[in-house]
Amino acid sequence: MTTHATPDADVIVVGAGPGGSAAAHHLAARGLDVLLLEKTRFPREKVCGDGLTPRAVAQLLKMGVDTSEAAGWIRNRGLRVVADDIAIELDWPALDHFPDYGLTRTRYDFDQLLADKAVEAGAKLLTGAKVTAPLFDLAGRVCGVTAVRDGETLTYRAPLVIAADGVSGRLALSLGLKRDEKRPMGVAVRQYYKSAAKHDDQYLESWLSLRTAAEPDVLQPGYGWIFGLGDGRVNAGLGVLNSSEGYGKTDYRALLRDWLANTPEEWGLADEANADGPVRGAALPMGFNRTPHYSRGLMLVGDSGGMVNPFNGEGIAYAIEAGEVAAAVVAEALRSPSVPRREAVLRTYADRMDDLWGSYYRMGGIFTHLIGKPAVMKLCTEHGLKRPALMRVVLKLLANLTDRPGRDAADRIVNGMRFVTPTLGRRL
């Protein structure tokens, strides 16, 4: 193999998932020279629930993404929460900073849409480029990466690298940034099913009580979802948190099949003949379980920095938001007149992320610890779902959808909880 030097970019972004593409888009829109490296080639499969809350939609609109039905998106009105024989439908709240609708779209082409937006803004995208290691300068600071593309080992250099390389966090690990085992972690599996009855559902559906026909009296670990895709299919899946006794001990694929076998026959999810593709699984790195988010020329965005919401397992919105914040910090840093000043600005990224979600994620850590206990989950579902006013507060909390200052009591309650959580979280 030979090593080739390539022209320098201002920033290298590793990974063209939602976070990486968003970062590349916002950087390029600011006039910076951006190189976006993606190990796979589009389109590609990606394990995901395929459901987007209004928080994610707001970020897509900022990037100029056409979210109309004509462009292949399916809108939803809110969340339907199901627990045994109780179900409640909660519409997305009307807020100043977020739209009042969510979306579904498979990740098969979703990531490519965002990568295309980055390219439209001026970023250079190289697919099939598997980054293998960071490059270091004499001071031990990251100054580029090596990658293998079409059998060649290539060298790409830039004064800053953004790692949006997913849950593996290989670049972060090369700097000794390991995952905090005390922070929330989850695992999710999903499968597509043909379902004429559920594919055009106006609500994302979340199941808080998973039961099987073989053990109907036993509350199984985790939570489930059924999201209509509008094309004759649904995305059906389940997630289990590491706070649950069943984490790491459960056959998640078998549990998914057994749970769906217990759903109404007319939905078509109990019949494996309606399955469209295999069951796929992925890890969910939650609650900032890898920090610091900036170190020695490397900035973490999305799953590489453990940015999945512990309350609901949502990762796309937070990855895209982090990409936007990272771009703003990098653009300011690269305008700095000196290297020390540039580094000082880059270090503010970690503080900005903590200011943005730190208290909320610490509260989420407490939440995941509690709902990992079957008795607590049973108590919450039996009593909480019967109180619509309470559930509207819960929806705002779980989806992180509030106005500041709050326009109503629910906003004030959730924002107040965030305000007091940092002290509470440290004590626990």
XYZ file of C-alpha atoms in Angstrom:
428
model
C 0.000 0.000 0.000
C 1.086 3.544 -0.577
C 0.321 6.690 1.367
C -0.755 9.824 -0.430
C -1.049 13.306 1.013
C -4.134 15.209 -0.001
C -4.831 18.931 0.048
C -5.704 20.159 3.512
C -9.279 20.965 4.542
C -10.261 23.358 7.307
C -12.186 20.556 9.010
C -12.479 16.808 8.517
C -15.775 15.230 9.554
C -15.703 11.466 10.031
C -19.086 9.835 9.487
C -21.944 11.003 7.257
C -24.749 10.071 9.597
C -27.135 12.794 10.766
C -24.644 14.428 13.137
C -21.706 14.390 10.745
C -23.711 15.612 7.771
C -25.294 18.371 9.842
C -21.888 19.507 11.077
C -20.506 19.451 7.517
C -23.535 21.357 6.219
C -23.328 24.126 8.811
C -19.535 24.400 8.481
C -19.667 24.619 4.696
C -22.499 27.143 4.883
C -20.107 29.312 6.897
C -17.596 29.175 4.068
C -15.218 26.614 5.525
C -13.467 23.919 3.496
C -14.993 20.671 4.763
C -14.099 17.067 3.970
C -16.816 14.561 4.933
C -15.652 10.931 5.077
C -18.127 8.044 5.145
C -17.061 4.395 5.365
C -20.097 2.999 3.518
C -21.716 3.953 0.251
C -25.236 5.313 -0.056
C -27.959 4.197 0.142
C -27.438 1.955 3.134
C -29.289 0.231 5.961
C -29.088 1.700 9.452
C -30.755 0.361 12.580
C -33.210 2.967 13.829
C -36.814 3.433 14.857
C -37.252 5.733 11.829
C -39.437 8.091 13.876
C -38.629 11.790 14.246
C -40.059 14.091 16.912
C -40.689 17.810 16.275
C -37.253 18.493 17.756
C -35.637 16.612 14.883
C -37.993 18.154 12.333
C -36.937 21.634 13.425
C -33.334 20.786 12.609
C -34.243 19.391 9.193
C -36.082 22.595 8.379
C -33.002 24.614 9.377
C -31.006 22.612 6.852
C -33.534 23.305 4.129
C -34.830 19.737 3.902
C -38.180 19.401 2.142
C -40.329 17.508 4.664
C -43.479 17.345 2.559
C -45.354 14.142 1.798
C -44.537 14.674 -1.876
C -40.866 14.369 -0.916
C -41.480 10.987 0.703
C -42.052 11.963 4.338
C -44.963 10.777 6.469
C -46.212 13.167 9.128
C -47.564 12.150 12.532
C -49.651 14.084 15.050
C -48.112 12.829 18.248
C -47.483 9.844 20.475
C -49.846 7.032 21.461
C -48.749 5.442 24.730
C -49.980 1.894 25.334
C -49.819 -0.155 28.519
C -51.886 -3.350 28.537
C -55.525 -2.293 28.046
C -54.855 1.438 28.506
C -53.934 3.750 25.631
C -53.701 7.521 25.463
C -53.050 9.710 22.424
C -50.967 12.825 23.014
C -50.611 15.418 20.262
C -47.266 17.146 19.882
C -47.447 20.477 21.727
C -47.831 23.827 19.958
C -44.547 25.634 20.626
C -42.739 28.699 19.349
C -39.502 26.934 18.421
C -40.691 23.558 17.166
C -43.278 22.459 14.578
C -46.373 20.620 15.748
C -45.711 17.462 13.749
C -43.275 14.589 13.654
C -42.053 12.528 10.708
C -41.149 9.004 9.722
C -38.746 7.918 7.013
C -36.437 4.916 6.783
C -32.735 5.452 7.309
C -32.122 3.685 3.982
C -32.086 7.047 2.214
C -32.481 9.520 5.091
C -28.753 9.848 5.759
C -28.048 10.379 2.080
C -30.546 13.259 2.017
C -28.604 15.008 4.776
C -25.244 14.238 3.197
C -26.545 15.732 -0.041
C -27.441 18.898 1.882
C -23.866 19.085 3.129
C -22.598 18.754 -0.424
C -25.024 21.412 -1.639
C -23.597 23.755 0.995
C -20.080 23.136 -0.325
C -18.707 20.153 1.612
C -16.711 17.472 -0.206
C -18.095 13.976 0.427
C -16.011 10.829 0.013
C -17.903 7.562 0.502
C -16.232 4.191 0.897
C -13.510 5.878 2.969
C -13.006 3.888 6.176
C -11.084 5.954 8.694
C -8.591 3.763 10.514
C -6.753 6.112 12.877
C -6.110 9.739 13.741
C -2.923 11.552 12.818
C -1.056 13.405 15.570
C 1.294 16.344 15.389
C 4.449 16.648 17.523
C 2.411 18.113 20.369
C 0.117 15.074 20.439
C -2.800 16.948 18.935
C -5.039 15.412 16.250
C -4.158 16.900 12.871
C -5.913 14.566 10.450
C -6.792 10.928 9.816
C -5.718 7.924 7.800
C -8.341 6.033 5.823
C -8.609 3.102 3.455
C -10.489 3.719 0.225
C -10.573 1.300 -2.707
C -7.680 -0.636 -1.201
C -5.421 2.394 -0.759
C -4.303 3.917 2.515
C -4.810 7.665 2.303
C -3.857 10.532 4.570
C -6.119 13.532 5.111
C -4.956 16.532 7.136
C -6.859 19.345 8.812
C -6.417 21.472 11.935
C -9.566 19.934 13.415
C -11.366 16.587 13.182
C -15.011 16.032 14.115
C -15.735 12.432 15.100
C -19.281 11.477 14.160
C -18.282 7.852 13.723
C -21.060 6.278 15.763
C -21.325 4.191 18.891
C -17.974 2.462 18.386
C -16.215 5.783 19.051
C -12.974 4.507 17.543
C -11.413 7.930 17.156
C -12.399 8.891 20.693
C -10.954 5.638 22.037
C -7.657 6.375 20.293
C -7.412 9.419 22.571
C -8.304 7.386 25.644
C -11.880 8.690 25.814
C -13.718 5.653 27.141
C -17.402 5.130 27.801
C -18.579 5.821 31.351
C -20.151 2.544 32.473
C -22.242 4.390 35.072
C -24.130 6.353 32.411
C -27.240 4.964 30.672
C -26.831 2.536 27.801
C -29.448 0.718 25.804
C -29.822 -1.859 23.087
C -32.520 -1.830 20.433
C -33.751 -4.267 17.802
C -36.181 -3.585 14.993
C -37.828 -5.268 12.038
C -39.992 -4.049 9.170
C -43.421 -5.602 8.680
C -46.084 -5.219 6.034
C -49.194 -3.927 7.764
C -52.158 -2.469 5.927
C -53.809 -1.665 9.251
C -50.936 0.259 10.860
C -48.719 1.666 8.111
C -50.514 5.023 7.888
C -51.102 5.526 11.615
C -51.212 9.218 12.529
C -49.444 8.554 15.838
C -46.110 7.073 16.790
C -46.969 4.193 19.105
C -44.979 3.399 22.244
C -45.638 0.301 24.350
C -44.633 0.511 28.004
C -45.809 -2.993 28.940
C -44.295 -5.807 26.922
C -46.002 -9.146 27.427
C -45.888 -12.443 25.594
C -48.495 -15.142 25.069
C -46.301 -17.684 26.862
C -45.986 -15.511 29.999
C -48.902 -13.060 29.952
C -48.549 -12.223 33.652
C -44.855 -11.370 33.406
C -43.811 -7.823 32.507
C -40.929 -8.270 30.070
C -37.924 -5.915 30.173
C -37.875 -2.823 28.002
C -40.324 -0.855 25.897
C -41.634 -1.312 22.372
C -42.639 0.823 19.413
C -44.658 0.565 16.225
C -44.111 3.409 13.755
C -46.031 3.571 10.488
C -43.946 4.317 7.397
C -46.817 5.094 5.033
C -45.580 2.708 2.354
C -47.473 -0.388 3.507
C -44.911 -1.138 6.227
C -44.239 -0.389 9.869
C -41.044 -0.264 11.877
C -41.608 -2.447 14.951
C -38.944 -2.682 17.596
C -38.016 -2.702 21.241
C -35.328 -1.294 23.482
C -33.869 -2.430 26.792
C -31.898 -0.188 29.173
C -28.847 -1.227 31.152
C -30.763 -0.350 34.328
C -32.997 -3.355 33.669
C -32.228 -6.779 35.103
C -32.902 -8.171 31.632
C -30.128 -6.135 29.998
C -27.530 -8.427 28.469
C -29.474 -11.521 29.561
C -32.388 -11.370 27.135
C -32.692 -12.767 23.638
C -33.921 -9.464 22.225
C -34.826 -10.845 18.819
C -36.889 -13.636 20.360
C -38.557 -11.141 22.698
C -39.492 -8.962 19.731
C -41.095 -11.903 17.945
C -42.919 -13.068 21.076
C -44.260 -9.591 21.852
C -45.472 -9.001 18.299
C -47.082 -12.449 18.249
C -49.316 -11.115 21.028
C -50.541 -8.098 19.016
C -53.954 -8.046 17.248
C -54.079 -10.452 14.318
C -55.442 -7.822 11.908
C -52.252 -5.780 12.264
C -50.289 -8.542 10.540
C -47.349 -8.311 12.933
C -47.881 -11.748 14.436
C -47.326 -13.398 11.050
C -43.649 -13.776 10.138
C -44.730 -14.026 6.499
C -45.285 -10.262 6.673
C -41.729 -9.564 7.836
C -39.778 -7.418 5.376
C -36.116 -8.091 6.000
C -34.253 -9.458 9.023
C -34.237 -8.305 12.637
C -31.393 -5.853 13.178
C -29.965 -4.488 16.408
C -27.801 -1.641 17.648
C -26.518 -0.091 20.855
C -27.901 3.215 22.164
C -25.208 5.307 23.909
C -27.110 7.662 26.206
C -26.724 10.579 28.566
C -23.261 11.838 27.543
C -21.676 8.490 28.370
C -18.425 9.515 26.698
C -16.747 12.789 27.642
C -15.097 15.247 27.266
C -16.662 16.167 23.965
C -13.545 18.023 22.872
C -9.951 16.983 23.397
C -6.703 17.734 21.562
C -8.125 18.606 18.180
C -10.949 16.022 18.223
C -14.605 16.972 18.681
C -17.347 14.405 19.348
C -20.812 14.638 17.785
C -23.775 12.252 18.108
C -23.403 8.641 19.206
C -19.619 8.937 19.532
C -20.278 11.329 22.435
C -23.182 9.342 23.904
C -25.770 11.954 22.946
C -28.885 9.759 22.766
C -31.769 11.027 24.931
C -32.088 8.691 27.974
C -35.808 9.426 28.265
C -36.912 8.156 24.861
C -33.942 6.707 22.987
C -34.007 9.519 20.403
C -30.630 10.153 18.839
C -31.130 11.878 15.497
C -32.355 15.227 16.829
C -29.479 15.483 19.285
C -26.855 14.461 16.765
C -28.040 17.124 14.320
C -28.238 19.795 17.022
C -24.752 18.909 18.209
C -23.521 19.207 14.626
C -24.902 22.728 14.456
C -23.314 23.715 17.785
C -19.998 22.154 16.782
C -20.001 24.105 13.521
C -20.590 27.392 15.330
C -17.756 26.729 17.783
C -15.339 25.599 15.075
C -16.088 28.581 12.864
C -15.387 30.939 15.760
C -12.225 29.055 16.726
C -10.744 29.103 13.234
C -11.169 32.874 13.111
C -9.027 33.209 16.229
C -5.716 35.044 15.736
C -3.584 32.549 17.677
C -3.376 28.842 18.445
C -3.906 29.298 22.223
C -6.997 31.401 21.580
C -8.288 28.833 19.083
C -7.919 26.044 21.630
C -9.682 28.094 24.283
C -12.660 28.539 21.987
C -12.714 24.847 21.013
C -12.799 23.844 24.665
C -16.030 25.786 25.089
C -17.807 23.129 23.019
C -17.927 20.734 25.979
C -19.363 23.463 28.207
C -21.946 24.431 25.598
C -23.118 20.845 25.273
C -23.406 20.507 29.043
C -25.329 23.780 29.241
C -27.635 22.569 26.487
C -28.510 19.082 27.765
C -26.424 18.335 30.853
C -29.135 18.800 33.477
C -31.745 17.147 31.258
C -29.526 14.109 30.678
C -28.682 13.844 34.370
C -32.409 13.814 35.044
C -32.702 11.137 32.346
C -30.138 9.030 34.172
C -32.331 9.066 37.264
C -35.354 8.235 35.118
C -33.714 5.213 33.475
C -32.640 3.902 36.862
C -36.216 4.062 38.135
C -38.035 2.591 35.133
C -35.558 -0.268 35.001
C -37.437 -1.627 38.019
C -40.618 -3.519 36.955
C -42.525 -2.432 40.077
C -41.870 1.245 39.326
C -42.810 0.848 35.671
C -46.035 -0.941 36.657
C -46.939 1.824 39.107
C -46.282 4.543 36.527
C -48.323 2.903 33.793
C -51.252 1.918 35.998
C -51.697 5.377 37.509
C -50.041 7.810 35.124
C -51.876 6.862 31.928
C -55.229 7.540 33.572
C -54.314 11.219 34.021
C -54.173 13.026 30.647
C -52.974 16.305 32.167
C -50.053 14.520 33.801
C -49.253 12.650 30.588
C -49.047 15.929 28.643
C -46.336 17.024 31.067
C -44.650 13.641 30.663
C -44.719 13.982 26.859
C -42.950 17.332 27.038
C -40.418 15.839 29.417
C -39.744 12.665 27.428
C -39.470 14.446 24.074
C -37.668 17.506 25.491
C -40.239 19.858 23.961
C -40.789 23.046 25.921
C -40.694 26.782 25.372
C -38.505 28.967 27.557
C -39.852 30.804 29.404
C -42.784 28.427 29.546
C -46.046 29.325 27.922
C -48.015 27.009 30.211
C -47.828 25.082 33.465
C -46.340 21.999 31.776
C -43.429 24.055 30.427
C -42.805 25.606 33.811
C -42.852 22.226 35.550
C -40.411 20.601 33.125
C -38.096 23.623 33.010
C -38.166 23.807 36.802
C -37.150 20.153 37.028
C -34.228 20.837 34.720
C -33.169 23.780 36.861
C -32.914 21.777 40.083
C -31.547 18.560 38.563
C -27.782 19.354 38.411
C -27.522 19.418 42.220
C -29.831 16.439 42.590
C -27.952 14.476 39.941
C -24.582 15.035 41.601
C -25.930 13.978 44.972
C -27.296 10.743 43.582
